[in-house]
Tab-separated table of C-alpha atoms and ligand atoms in Angstrom:
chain	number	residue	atom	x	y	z
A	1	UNK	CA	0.000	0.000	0.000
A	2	UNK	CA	1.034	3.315	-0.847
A	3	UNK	CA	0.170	6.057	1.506
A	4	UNK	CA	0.460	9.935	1.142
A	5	UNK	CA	1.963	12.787	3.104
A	6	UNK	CA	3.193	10.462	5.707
A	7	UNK	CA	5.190	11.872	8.270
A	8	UNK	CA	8.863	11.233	9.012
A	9	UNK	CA	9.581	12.614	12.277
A	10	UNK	CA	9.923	8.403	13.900
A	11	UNK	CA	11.837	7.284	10.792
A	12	UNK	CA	15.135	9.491	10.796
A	13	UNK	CA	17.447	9.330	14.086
A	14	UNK	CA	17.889	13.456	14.040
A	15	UNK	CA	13.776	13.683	14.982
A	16	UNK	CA	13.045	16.460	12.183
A	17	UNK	CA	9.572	16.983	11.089
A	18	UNK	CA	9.555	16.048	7.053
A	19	UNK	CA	6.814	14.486	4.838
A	20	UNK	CA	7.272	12.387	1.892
A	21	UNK	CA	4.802	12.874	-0.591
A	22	UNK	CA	4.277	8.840	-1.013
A	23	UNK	CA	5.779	6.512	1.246
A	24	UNK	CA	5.844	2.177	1.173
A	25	UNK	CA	7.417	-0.847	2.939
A	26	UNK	CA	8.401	-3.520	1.616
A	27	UNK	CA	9.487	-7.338	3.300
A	28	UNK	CA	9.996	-9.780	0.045
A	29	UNK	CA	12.010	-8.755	-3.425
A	30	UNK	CA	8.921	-9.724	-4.896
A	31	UNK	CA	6.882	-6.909	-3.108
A	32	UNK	CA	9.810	-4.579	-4.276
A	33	UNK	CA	9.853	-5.414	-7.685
A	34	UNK	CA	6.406	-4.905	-8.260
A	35	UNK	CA	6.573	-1.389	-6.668
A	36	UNK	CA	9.438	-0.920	-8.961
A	37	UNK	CA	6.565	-1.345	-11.562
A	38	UNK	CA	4.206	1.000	-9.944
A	39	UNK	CA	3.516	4.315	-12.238
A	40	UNK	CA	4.188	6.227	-8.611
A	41	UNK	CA	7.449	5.003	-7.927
A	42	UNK	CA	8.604	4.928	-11.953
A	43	UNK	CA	7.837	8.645	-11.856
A	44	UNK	CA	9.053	9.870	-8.950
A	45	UNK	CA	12.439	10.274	-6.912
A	46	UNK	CA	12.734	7.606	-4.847
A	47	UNK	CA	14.396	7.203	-1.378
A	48	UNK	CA	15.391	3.808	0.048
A	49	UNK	CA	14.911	4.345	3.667
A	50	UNK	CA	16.640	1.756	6.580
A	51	UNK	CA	16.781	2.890	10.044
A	52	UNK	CA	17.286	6.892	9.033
A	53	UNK	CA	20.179	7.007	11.029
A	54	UNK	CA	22.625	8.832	8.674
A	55	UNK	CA	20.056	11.117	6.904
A	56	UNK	CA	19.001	14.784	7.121
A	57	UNK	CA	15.550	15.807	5.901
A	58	UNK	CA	16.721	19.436	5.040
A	59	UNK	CA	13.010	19.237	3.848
A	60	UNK	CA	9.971	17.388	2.440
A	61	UNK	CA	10.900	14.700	0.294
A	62	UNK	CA	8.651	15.050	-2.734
A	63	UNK	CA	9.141	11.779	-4.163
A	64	UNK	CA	8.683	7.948	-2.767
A	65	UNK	CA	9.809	6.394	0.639
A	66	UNK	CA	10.650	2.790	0.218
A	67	UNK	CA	11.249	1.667	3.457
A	68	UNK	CA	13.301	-2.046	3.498
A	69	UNK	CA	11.425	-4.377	6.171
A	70	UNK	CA	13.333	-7.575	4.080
A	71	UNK	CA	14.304	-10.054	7.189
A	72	UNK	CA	16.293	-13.404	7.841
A	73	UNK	CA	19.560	-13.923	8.718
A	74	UNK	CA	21.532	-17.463	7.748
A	75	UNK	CA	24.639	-19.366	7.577
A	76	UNK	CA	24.959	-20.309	4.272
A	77	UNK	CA	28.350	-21.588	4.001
A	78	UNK	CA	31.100	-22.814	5.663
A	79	UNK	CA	34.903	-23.583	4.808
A	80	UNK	CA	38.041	-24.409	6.893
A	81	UNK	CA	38.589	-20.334	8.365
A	82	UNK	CA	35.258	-18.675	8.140
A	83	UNK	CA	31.687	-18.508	8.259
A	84	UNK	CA	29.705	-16.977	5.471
A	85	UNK	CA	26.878	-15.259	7.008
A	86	UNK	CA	23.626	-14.061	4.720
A	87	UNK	CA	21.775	-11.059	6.044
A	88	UNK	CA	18.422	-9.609	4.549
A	89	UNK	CA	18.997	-5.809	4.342
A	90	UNK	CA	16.234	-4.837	6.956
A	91	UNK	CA	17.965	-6.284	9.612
A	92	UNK	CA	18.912	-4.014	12.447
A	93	UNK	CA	22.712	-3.709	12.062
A	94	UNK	CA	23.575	-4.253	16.389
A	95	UNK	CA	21.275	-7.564	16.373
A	96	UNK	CA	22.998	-9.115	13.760
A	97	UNK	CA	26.355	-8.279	15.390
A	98	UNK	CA	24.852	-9.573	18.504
A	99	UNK	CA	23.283	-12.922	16.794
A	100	UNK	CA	27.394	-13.353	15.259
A	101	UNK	CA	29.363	-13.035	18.857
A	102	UNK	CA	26.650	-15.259	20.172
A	103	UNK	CA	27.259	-18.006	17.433
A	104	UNK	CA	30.846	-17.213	17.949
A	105	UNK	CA	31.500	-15.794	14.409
A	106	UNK	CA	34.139	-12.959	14.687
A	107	UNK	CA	34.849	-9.899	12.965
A	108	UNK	CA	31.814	-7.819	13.562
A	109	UNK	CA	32.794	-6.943	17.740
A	110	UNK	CA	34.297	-3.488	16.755
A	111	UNK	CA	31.033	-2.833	15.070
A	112	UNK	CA	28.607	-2.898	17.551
A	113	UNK	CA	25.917	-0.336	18.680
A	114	UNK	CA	26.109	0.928	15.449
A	115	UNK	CA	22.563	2.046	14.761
A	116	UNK	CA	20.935	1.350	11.196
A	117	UNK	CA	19.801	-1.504	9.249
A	118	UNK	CA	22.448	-4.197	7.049
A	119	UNK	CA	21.614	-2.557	3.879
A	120	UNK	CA	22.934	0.605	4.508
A	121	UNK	CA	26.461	-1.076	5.643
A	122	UNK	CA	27.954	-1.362	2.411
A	123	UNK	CA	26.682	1.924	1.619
A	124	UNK	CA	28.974	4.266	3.283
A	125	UNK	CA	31.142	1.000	4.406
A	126	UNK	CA	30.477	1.661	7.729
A	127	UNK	CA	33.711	2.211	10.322
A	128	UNK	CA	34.410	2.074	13.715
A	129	UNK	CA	37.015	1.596	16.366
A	130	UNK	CA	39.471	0.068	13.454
A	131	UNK	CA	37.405	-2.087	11.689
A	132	UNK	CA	35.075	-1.065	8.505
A	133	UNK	CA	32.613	-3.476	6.773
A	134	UNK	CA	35.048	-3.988	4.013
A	135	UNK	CA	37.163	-6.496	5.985
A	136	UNK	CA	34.583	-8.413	6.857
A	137	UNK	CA	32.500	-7.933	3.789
A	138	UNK	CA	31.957	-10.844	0.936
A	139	UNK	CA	29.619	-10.230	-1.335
A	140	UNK	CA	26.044	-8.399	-1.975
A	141	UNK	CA	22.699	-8.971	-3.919
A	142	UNK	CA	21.047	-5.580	-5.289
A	143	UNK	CA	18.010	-5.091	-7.543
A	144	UNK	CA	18.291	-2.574	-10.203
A	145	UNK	CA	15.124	0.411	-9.878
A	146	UNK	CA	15.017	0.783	-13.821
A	147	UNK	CA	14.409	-3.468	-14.260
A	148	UNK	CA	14.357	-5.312	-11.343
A	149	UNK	CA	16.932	-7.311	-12.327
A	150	UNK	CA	19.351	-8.771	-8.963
A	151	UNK	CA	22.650	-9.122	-9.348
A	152	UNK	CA	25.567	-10.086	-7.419
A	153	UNK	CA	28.520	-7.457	-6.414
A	154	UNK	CA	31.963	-8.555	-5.024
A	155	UNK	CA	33.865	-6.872	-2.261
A	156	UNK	CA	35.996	-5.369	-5.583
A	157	UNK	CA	33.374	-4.290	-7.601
A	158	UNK	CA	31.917	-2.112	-4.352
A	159	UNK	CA	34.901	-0.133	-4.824
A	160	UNK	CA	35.135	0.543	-0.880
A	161	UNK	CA	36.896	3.398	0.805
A	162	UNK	CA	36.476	5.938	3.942
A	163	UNK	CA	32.434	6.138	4.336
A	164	UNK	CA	32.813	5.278	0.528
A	165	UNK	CA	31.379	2.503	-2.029
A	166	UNK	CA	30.274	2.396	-5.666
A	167	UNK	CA	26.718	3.199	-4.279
A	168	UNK	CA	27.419	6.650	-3.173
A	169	UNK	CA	29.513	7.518	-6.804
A	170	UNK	CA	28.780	5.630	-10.087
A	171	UNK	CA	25.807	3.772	-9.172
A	172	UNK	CA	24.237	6.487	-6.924
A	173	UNK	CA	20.481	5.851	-6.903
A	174	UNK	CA	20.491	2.798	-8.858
A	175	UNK	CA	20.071	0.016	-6.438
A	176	UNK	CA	18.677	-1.406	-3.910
A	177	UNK	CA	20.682	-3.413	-1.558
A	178	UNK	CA	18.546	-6.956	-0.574
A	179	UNK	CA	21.376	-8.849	1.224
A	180	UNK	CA	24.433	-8.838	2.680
A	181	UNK	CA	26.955	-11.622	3.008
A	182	UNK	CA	29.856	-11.572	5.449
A	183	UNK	CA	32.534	-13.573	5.952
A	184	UNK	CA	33.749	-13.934	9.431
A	185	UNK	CA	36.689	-15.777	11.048
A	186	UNK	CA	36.468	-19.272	13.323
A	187	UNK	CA	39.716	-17.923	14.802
A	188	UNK	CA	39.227	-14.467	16.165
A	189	UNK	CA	41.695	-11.851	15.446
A	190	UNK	CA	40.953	-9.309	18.115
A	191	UNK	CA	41.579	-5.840	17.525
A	192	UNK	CA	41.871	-3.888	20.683
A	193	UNK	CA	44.962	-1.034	19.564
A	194	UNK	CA	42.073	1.339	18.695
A	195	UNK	CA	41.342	4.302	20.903
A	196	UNK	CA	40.150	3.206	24.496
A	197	UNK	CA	39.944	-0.691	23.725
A	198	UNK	CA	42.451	-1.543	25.853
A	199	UNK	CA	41.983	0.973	28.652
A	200	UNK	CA	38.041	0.062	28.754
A	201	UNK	CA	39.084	-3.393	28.721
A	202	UNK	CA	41.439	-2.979	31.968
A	203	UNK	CA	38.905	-1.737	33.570
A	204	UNK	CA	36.823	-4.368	32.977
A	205	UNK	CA	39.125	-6.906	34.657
A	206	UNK	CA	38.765	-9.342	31.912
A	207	UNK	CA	41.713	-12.056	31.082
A	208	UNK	CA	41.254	-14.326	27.940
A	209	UNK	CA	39.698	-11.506	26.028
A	210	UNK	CA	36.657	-12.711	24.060
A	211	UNK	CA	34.806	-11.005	20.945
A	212	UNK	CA	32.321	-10.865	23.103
A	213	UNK	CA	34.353	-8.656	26.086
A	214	UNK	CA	35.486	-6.406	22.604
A	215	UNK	CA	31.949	-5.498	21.734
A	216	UNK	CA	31.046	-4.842	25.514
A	217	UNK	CA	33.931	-2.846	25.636
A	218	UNK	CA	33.370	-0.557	22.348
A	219	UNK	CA	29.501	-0.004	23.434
A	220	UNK	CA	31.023	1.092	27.038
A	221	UNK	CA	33.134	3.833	24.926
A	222	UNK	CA	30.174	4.536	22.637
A	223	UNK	CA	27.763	4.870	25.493
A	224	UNK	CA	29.895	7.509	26.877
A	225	UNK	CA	30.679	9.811	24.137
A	226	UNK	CA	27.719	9.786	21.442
A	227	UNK	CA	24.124	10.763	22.493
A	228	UNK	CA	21.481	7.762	22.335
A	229	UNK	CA	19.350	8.823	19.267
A	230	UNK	CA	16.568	7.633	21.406
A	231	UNK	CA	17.153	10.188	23.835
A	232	UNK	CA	18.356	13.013	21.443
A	233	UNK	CA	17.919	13.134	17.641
A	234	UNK	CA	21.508	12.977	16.018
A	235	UNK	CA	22.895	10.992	13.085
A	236	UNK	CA	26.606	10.253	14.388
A	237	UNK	CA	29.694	11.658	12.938
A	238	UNK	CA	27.978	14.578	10.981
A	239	UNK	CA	31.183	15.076	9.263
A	240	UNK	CA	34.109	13.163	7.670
A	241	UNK	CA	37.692	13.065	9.110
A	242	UNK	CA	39.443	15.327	6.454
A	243	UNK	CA	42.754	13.749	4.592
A	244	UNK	CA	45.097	16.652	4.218
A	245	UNK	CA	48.292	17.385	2.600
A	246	UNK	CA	51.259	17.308	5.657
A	247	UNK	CA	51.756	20.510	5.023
A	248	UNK	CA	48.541	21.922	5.665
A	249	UNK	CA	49.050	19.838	9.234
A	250	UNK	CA	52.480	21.175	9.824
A	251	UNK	CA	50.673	24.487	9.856
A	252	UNK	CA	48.223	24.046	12.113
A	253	UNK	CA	51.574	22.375	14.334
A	254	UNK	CA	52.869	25.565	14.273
A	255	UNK	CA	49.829	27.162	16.366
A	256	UNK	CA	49.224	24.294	18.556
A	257	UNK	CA	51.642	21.490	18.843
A	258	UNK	CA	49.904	18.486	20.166
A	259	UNK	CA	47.412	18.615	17.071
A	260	UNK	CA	46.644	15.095	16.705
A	261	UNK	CA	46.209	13.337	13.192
A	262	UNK	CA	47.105	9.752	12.007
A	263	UNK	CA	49.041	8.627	8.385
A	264	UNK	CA	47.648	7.636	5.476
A	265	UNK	CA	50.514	7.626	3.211
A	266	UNK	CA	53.776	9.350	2.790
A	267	UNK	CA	51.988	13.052	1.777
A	268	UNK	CA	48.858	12.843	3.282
A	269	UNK	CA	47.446	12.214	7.406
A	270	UNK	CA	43.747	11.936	8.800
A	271	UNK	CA	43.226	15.176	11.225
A	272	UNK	CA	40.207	14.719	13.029
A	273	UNK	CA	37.420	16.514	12.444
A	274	UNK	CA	36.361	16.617	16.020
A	275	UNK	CA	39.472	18.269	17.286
A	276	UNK	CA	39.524	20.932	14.498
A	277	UNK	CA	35.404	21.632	15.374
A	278	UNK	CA	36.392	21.813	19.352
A	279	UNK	CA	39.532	23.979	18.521
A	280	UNK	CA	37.360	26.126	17.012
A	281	UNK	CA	34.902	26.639	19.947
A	282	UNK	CA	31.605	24.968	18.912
A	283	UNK	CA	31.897	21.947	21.069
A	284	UNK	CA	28.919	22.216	23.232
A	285	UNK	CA	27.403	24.792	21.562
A	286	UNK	CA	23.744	25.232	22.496
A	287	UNK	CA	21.922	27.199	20.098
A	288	UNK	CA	18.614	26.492	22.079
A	289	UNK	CA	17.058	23.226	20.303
A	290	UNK	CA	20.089	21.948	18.630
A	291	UNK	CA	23.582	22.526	18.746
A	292	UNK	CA	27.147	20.764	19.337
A	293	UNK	CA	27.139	17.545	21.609
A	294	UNK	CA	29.171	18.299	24.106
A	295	UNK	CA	30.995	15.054	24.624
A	296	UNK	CA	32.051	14.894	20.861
A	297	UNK	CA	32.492	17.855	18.908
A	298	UNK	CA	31.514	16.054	15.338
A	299	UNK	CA	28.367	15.181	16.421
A	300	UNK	CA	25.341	17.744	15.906
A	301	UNK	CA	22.612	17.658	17.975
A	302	UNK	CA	18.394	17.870	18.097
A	303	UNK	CA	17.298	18.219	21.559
A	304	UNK	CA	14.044	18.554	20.612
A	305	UNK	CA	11.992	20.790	18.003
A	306	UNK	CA	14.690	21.878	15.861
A	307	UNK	CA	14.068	21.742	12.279
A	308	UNK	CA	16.223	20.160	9.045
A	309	UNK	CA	17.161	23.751	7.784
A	310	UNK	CA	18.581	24.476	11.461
A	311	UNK	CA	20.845	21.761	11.707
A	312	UNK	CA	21.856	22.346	7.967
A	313	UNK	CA	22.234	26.198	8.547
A	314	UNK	CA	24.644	24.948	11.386
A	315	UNK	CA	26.918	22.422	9.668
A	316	UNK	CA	27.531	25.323	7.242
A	317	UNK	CA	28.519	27.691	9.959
A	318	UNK	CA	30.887	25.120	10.978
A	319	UNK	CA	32.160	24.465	7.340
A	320	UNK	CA	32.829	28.313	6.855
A	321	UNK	CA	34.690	28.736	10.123
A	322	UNK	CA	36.834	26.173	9.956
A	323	UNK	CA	37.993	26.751	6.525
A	324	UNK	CA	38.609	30.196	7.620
A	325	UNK	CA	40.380	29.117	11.046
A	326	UNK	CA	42.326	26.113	9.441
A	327	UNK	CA	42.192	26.033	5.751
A	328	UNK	CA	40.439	22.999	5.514
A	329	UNK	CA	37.284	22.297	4.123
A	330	UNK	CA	34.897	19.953	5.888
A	331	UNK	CA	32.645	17.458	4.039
A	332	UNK	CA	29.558	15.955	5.313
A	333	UNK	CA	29.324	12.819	6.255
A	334	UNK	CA	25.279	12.371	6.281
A	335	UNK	CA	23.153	12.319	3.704
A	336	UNK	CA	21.185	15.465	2.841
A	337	UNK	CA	17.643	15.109	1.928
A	338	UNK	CA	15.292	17.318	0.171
B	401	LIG	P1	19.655	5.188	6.417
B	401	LIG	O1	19.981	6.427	7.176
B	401	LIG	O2	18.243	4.762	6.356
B	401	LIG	O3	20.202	5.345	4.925
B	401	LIG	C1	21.523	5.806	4.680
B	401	LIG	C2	21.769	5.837	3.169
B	401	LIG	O4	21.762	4.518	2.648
B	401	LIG	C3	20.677	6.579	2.385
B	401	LIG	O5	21.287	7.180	1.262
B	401	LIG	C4	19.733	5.460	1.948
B	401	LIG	O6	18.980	5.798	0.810
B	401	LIG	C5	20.728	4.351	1.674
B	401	LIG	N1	20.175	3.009	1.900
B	401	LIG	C6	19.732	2.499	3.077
B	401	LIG	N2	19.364	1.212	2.919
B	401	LIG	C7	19.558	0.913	1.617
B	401	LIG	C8	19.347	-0.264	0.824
B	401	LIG	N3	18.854	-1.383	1.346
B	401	LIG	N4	19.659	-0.204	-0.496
B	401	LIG	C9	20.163	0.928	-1.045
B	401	LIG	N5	20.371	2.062	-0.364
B	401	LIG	C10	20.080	2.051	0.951
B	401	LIG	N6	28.340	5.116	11.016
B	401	LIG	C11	29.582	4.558	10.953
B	401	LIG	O7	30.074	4.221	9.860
B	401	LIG	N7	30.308	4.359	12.086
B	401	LIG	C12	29.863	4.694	13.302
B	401	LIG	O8	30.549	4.489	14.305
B	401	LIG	C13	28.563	5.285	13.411
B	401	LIG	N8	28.070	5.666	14.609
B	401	LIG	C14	26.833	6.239	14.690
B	401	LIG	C15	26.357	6.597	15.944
B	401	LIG	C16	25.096	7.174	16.073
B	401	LIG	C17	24.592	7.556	17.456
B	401	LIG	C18	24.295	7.386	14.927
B	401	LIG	C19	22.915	7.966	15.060
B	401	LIG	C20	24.779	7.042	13.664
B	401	LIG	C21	26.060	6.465	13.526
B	401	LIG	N9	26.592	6.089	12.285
B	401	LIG	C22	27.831	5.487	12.204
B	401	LIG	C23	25.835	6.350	11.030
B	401	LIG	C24	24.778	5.258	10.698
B	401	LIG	O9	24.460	4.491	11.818
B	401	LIG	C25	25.277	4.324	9.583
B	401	LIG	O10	25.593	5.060	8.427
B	401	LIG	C26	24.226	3.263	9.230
B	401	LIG	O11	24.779	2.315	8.351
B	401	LIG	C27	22.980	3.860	8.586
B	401	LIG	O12	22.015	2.844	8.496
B	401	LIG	P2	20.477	3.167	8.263
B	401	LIG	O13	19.778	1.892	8.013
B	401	LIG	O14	19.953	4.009	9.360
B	401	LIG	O15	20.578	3.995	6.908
B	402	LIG	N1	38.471	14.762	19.148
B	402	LIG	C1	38.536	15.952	19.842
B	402	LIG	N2	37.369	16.488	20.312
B	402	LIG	C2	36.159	15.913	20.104
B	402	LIG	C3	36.086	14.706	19.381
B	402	LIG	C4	37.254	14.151	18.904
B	402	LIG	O1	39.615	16.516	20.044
B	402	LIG	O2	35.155	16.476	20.572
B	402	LIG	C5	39.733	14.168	18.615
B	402	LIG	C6	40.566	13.453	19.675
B	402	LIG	O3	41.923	13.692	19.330
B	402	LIG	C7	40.249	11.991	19.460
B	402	LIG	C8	40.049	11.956	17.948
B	402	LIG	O4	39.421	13.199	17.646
B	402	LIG	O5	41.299	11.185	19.855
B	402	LIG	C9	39.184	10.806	17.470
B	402	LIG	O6	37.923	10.837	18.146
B	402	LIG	P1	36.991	9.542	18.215
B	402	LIG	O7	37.792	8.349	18.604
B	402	LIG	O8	35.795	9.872	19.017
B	402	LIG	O9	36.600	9.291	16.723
B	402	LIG	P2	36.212	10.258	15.522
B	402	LIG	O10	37.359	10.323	14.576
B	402	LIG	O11	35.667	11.539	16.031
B	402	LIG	C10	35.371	8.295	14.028
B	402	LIG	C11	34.157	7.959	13.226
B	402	LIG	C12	33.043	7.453	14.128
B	402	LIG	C13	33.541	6.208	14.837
B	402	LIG	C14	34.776	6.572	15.660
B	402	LIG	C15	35.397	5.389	16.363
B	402	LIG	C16	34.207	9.400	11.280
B	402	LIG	C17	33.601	10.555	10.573
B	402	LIG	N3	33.710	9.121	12.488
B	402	LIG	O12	35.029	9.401	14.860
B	402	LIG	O13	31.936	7.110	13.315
B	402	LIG	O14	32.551	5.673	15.684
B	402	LIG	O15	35.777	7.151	14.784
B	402	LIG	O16	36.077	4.617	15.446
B	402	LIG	O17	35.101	8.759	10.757
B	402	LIG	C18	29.893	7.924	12.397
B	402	LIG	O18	30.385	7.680	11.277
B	402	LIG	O19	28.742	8.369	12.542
B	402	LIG	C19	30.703	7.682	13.586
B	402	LIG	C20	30.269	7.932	14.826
């Protein structure tokens, strides 16, 4: 069924009001396919919605909201190092983390308490505490919008970088993600070098670390620094970690010494964004509705009322200022809509 005007305020983690002009759910790739059919959704934009979790509604969306409900998760093979792990795409992202450490399939512990569904995962090849989908990633299964065909796409063909895939560059728009398939280790390799791991892990007086005492440990560190969308509307990291030239780093040094930033190659480090937004004074900001979080300065904030256009209006004040304080130009992370 296709309704109208439906509102969009409980389907996007920031809590803005927005309407789509037609909005749909659908739980089989049959169901999809024949909405692919439908006059409404052949002639209008169309939005593939998961959990909204990395989306802005600057405003309305005057087109279609197809919202993924597709469930099931399975093992569907097995060889001598891994399990291969099938995923429908509307499965919430945490659970099937969760359902993996239980079964004791590893790879996925660094990634918990990310919010979302499966099928956006490959999308921006989600990242966290040293560990992005990509190295746990096998393949895909996508169906076209233009024919409804499904095909196939390897961990090569997604073209993956930082918050970067194929879907977000040359085939933008053109599919929609059904499954996921993941191929995780019988042997875990832990990896606790990132950030806090370690200290969190102290403190938790564990010995034979598990994947399971990882992922407990990353959603202590989470819990403390990034607002619960439940509690207050916010999409994450609003923007990326710029990659700059060393020079351009070696001239922020020369202001303030302890800058932090990490390599990528031999002309180019990671400065994070956070530090460069807090330098600048916004962390914390409270602009009366929305504003800064004040635990970590690259996450904006909707405590409640604040609209889209606000929190855009914002991120562009923070653009502007730090290009002017720093020379660098940030680039947002979430996706704008409308
Ligand atoms: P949505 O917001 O619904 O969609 C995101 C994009 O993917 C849209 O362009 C949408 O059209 C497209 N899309 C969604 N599903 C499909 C599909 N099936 N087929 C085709 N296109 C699709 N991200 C990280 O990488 N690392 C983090 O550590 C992290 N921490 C976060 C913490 C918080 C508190 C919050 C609120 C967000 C965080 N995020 C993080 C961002 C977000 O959780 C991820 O990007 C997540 O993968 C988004 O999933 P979603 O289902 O909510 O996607
Ligand atoms: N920092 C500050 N002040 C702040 C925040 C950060 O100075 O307010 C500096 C500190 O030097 C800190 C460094 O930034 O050591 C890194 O901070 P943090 O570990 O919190 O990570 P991040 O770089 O800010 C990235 C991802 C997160 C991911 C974490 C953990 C991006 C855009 N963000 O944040 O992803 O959870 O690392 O791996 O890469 C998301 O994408 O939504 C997201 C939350």
């Amino acid at each position: 069924m296709i309704t109208e005007y439906q509102s969009l305020k409980s389907y996007n983690t920031f809590g803005v009001p927005a309407q789509a002009r037609y909005f749909t759910t659908f739980s089989t790739a049959e169901e999809l396919r024949d909405l692919l059919n439908h006059a409404i959704v052949k002639n209008n934009p169309r939005l593939i919605l998961g959990g909204g979790s990395n989306m802005l509604f600057v405003r309305n969306f005057d087109g279609i909201v197809l919202k993924n409900e597709l469930k099931g998760i399975e093992k569907v093979h097995e060889d001598e190092h891994h399990y291969y792990v099938k995923s429908a795409a509307g499965e919430i992202w945490h659970e099937l983390v969760m359902h993996c450490i239980q079964n004791n399939y590893a790879g996925m512990e660094n990634l918990a308490l990310i919010p979302g569904c499966v099928g956006a995962s490959p999308m921006q090849n989600i990242g966290a505490y040293g560990v992005e989908i990509k190295d746990i990633f096998h393949s895909l299964e996508a169906m076209h919008v233009h024919d409804g065909t499904v095909r196939t796409f390897s961990l090569e063909e997604c073209n993956f970088g930082y918050r970067e895939s194929i879907f977000k560059r040359a085939e933008k728009d053109n599919w929609v993600i059904l499954s996921v398939t993941y191929r995780l280790n019988k042997r875990a390799v832990l990896h606790t070098s990132y950030g806090a791991i370690e200290e969190q892990l102290d403190k938790m007086h564990r010995d034979n670390i598990t994947i399971k005492d990882v992922a407990q440990a990353v959603i202590a560190i989470r819990s403390s620094k990034l607002p619960d969308p439940k509690v207050t509307g916010n999409a994450g990291s609003f923007f990326k970690n710029p990659v700059v030239p060393i020079e351009v780093y070696k001239a922020i040094q020369t202001h303030h010494n302890n800058a932090p930033c990490f390599p990528i190659d031999e002309t180019n480090v990671k400065v994070p964004a956070g530090w460069l937004i807090e330098q600048a004074g916004w962390k914390g900001k409270n602009l009366g509705n929305y504003g800064v979080h004040d635990k970590q300065a690259l996450v904006l904030v909707n405590y409640g009322g604040a609209t889209g256009e606000q929190i855009y209006a914002l991120s562009t004040s923070i653009i502007s200022d730090i290009k002017a304080k720093f020379g660098i130009e940030l680039e947002r992370e979430v996706n704008m809509i409308g």
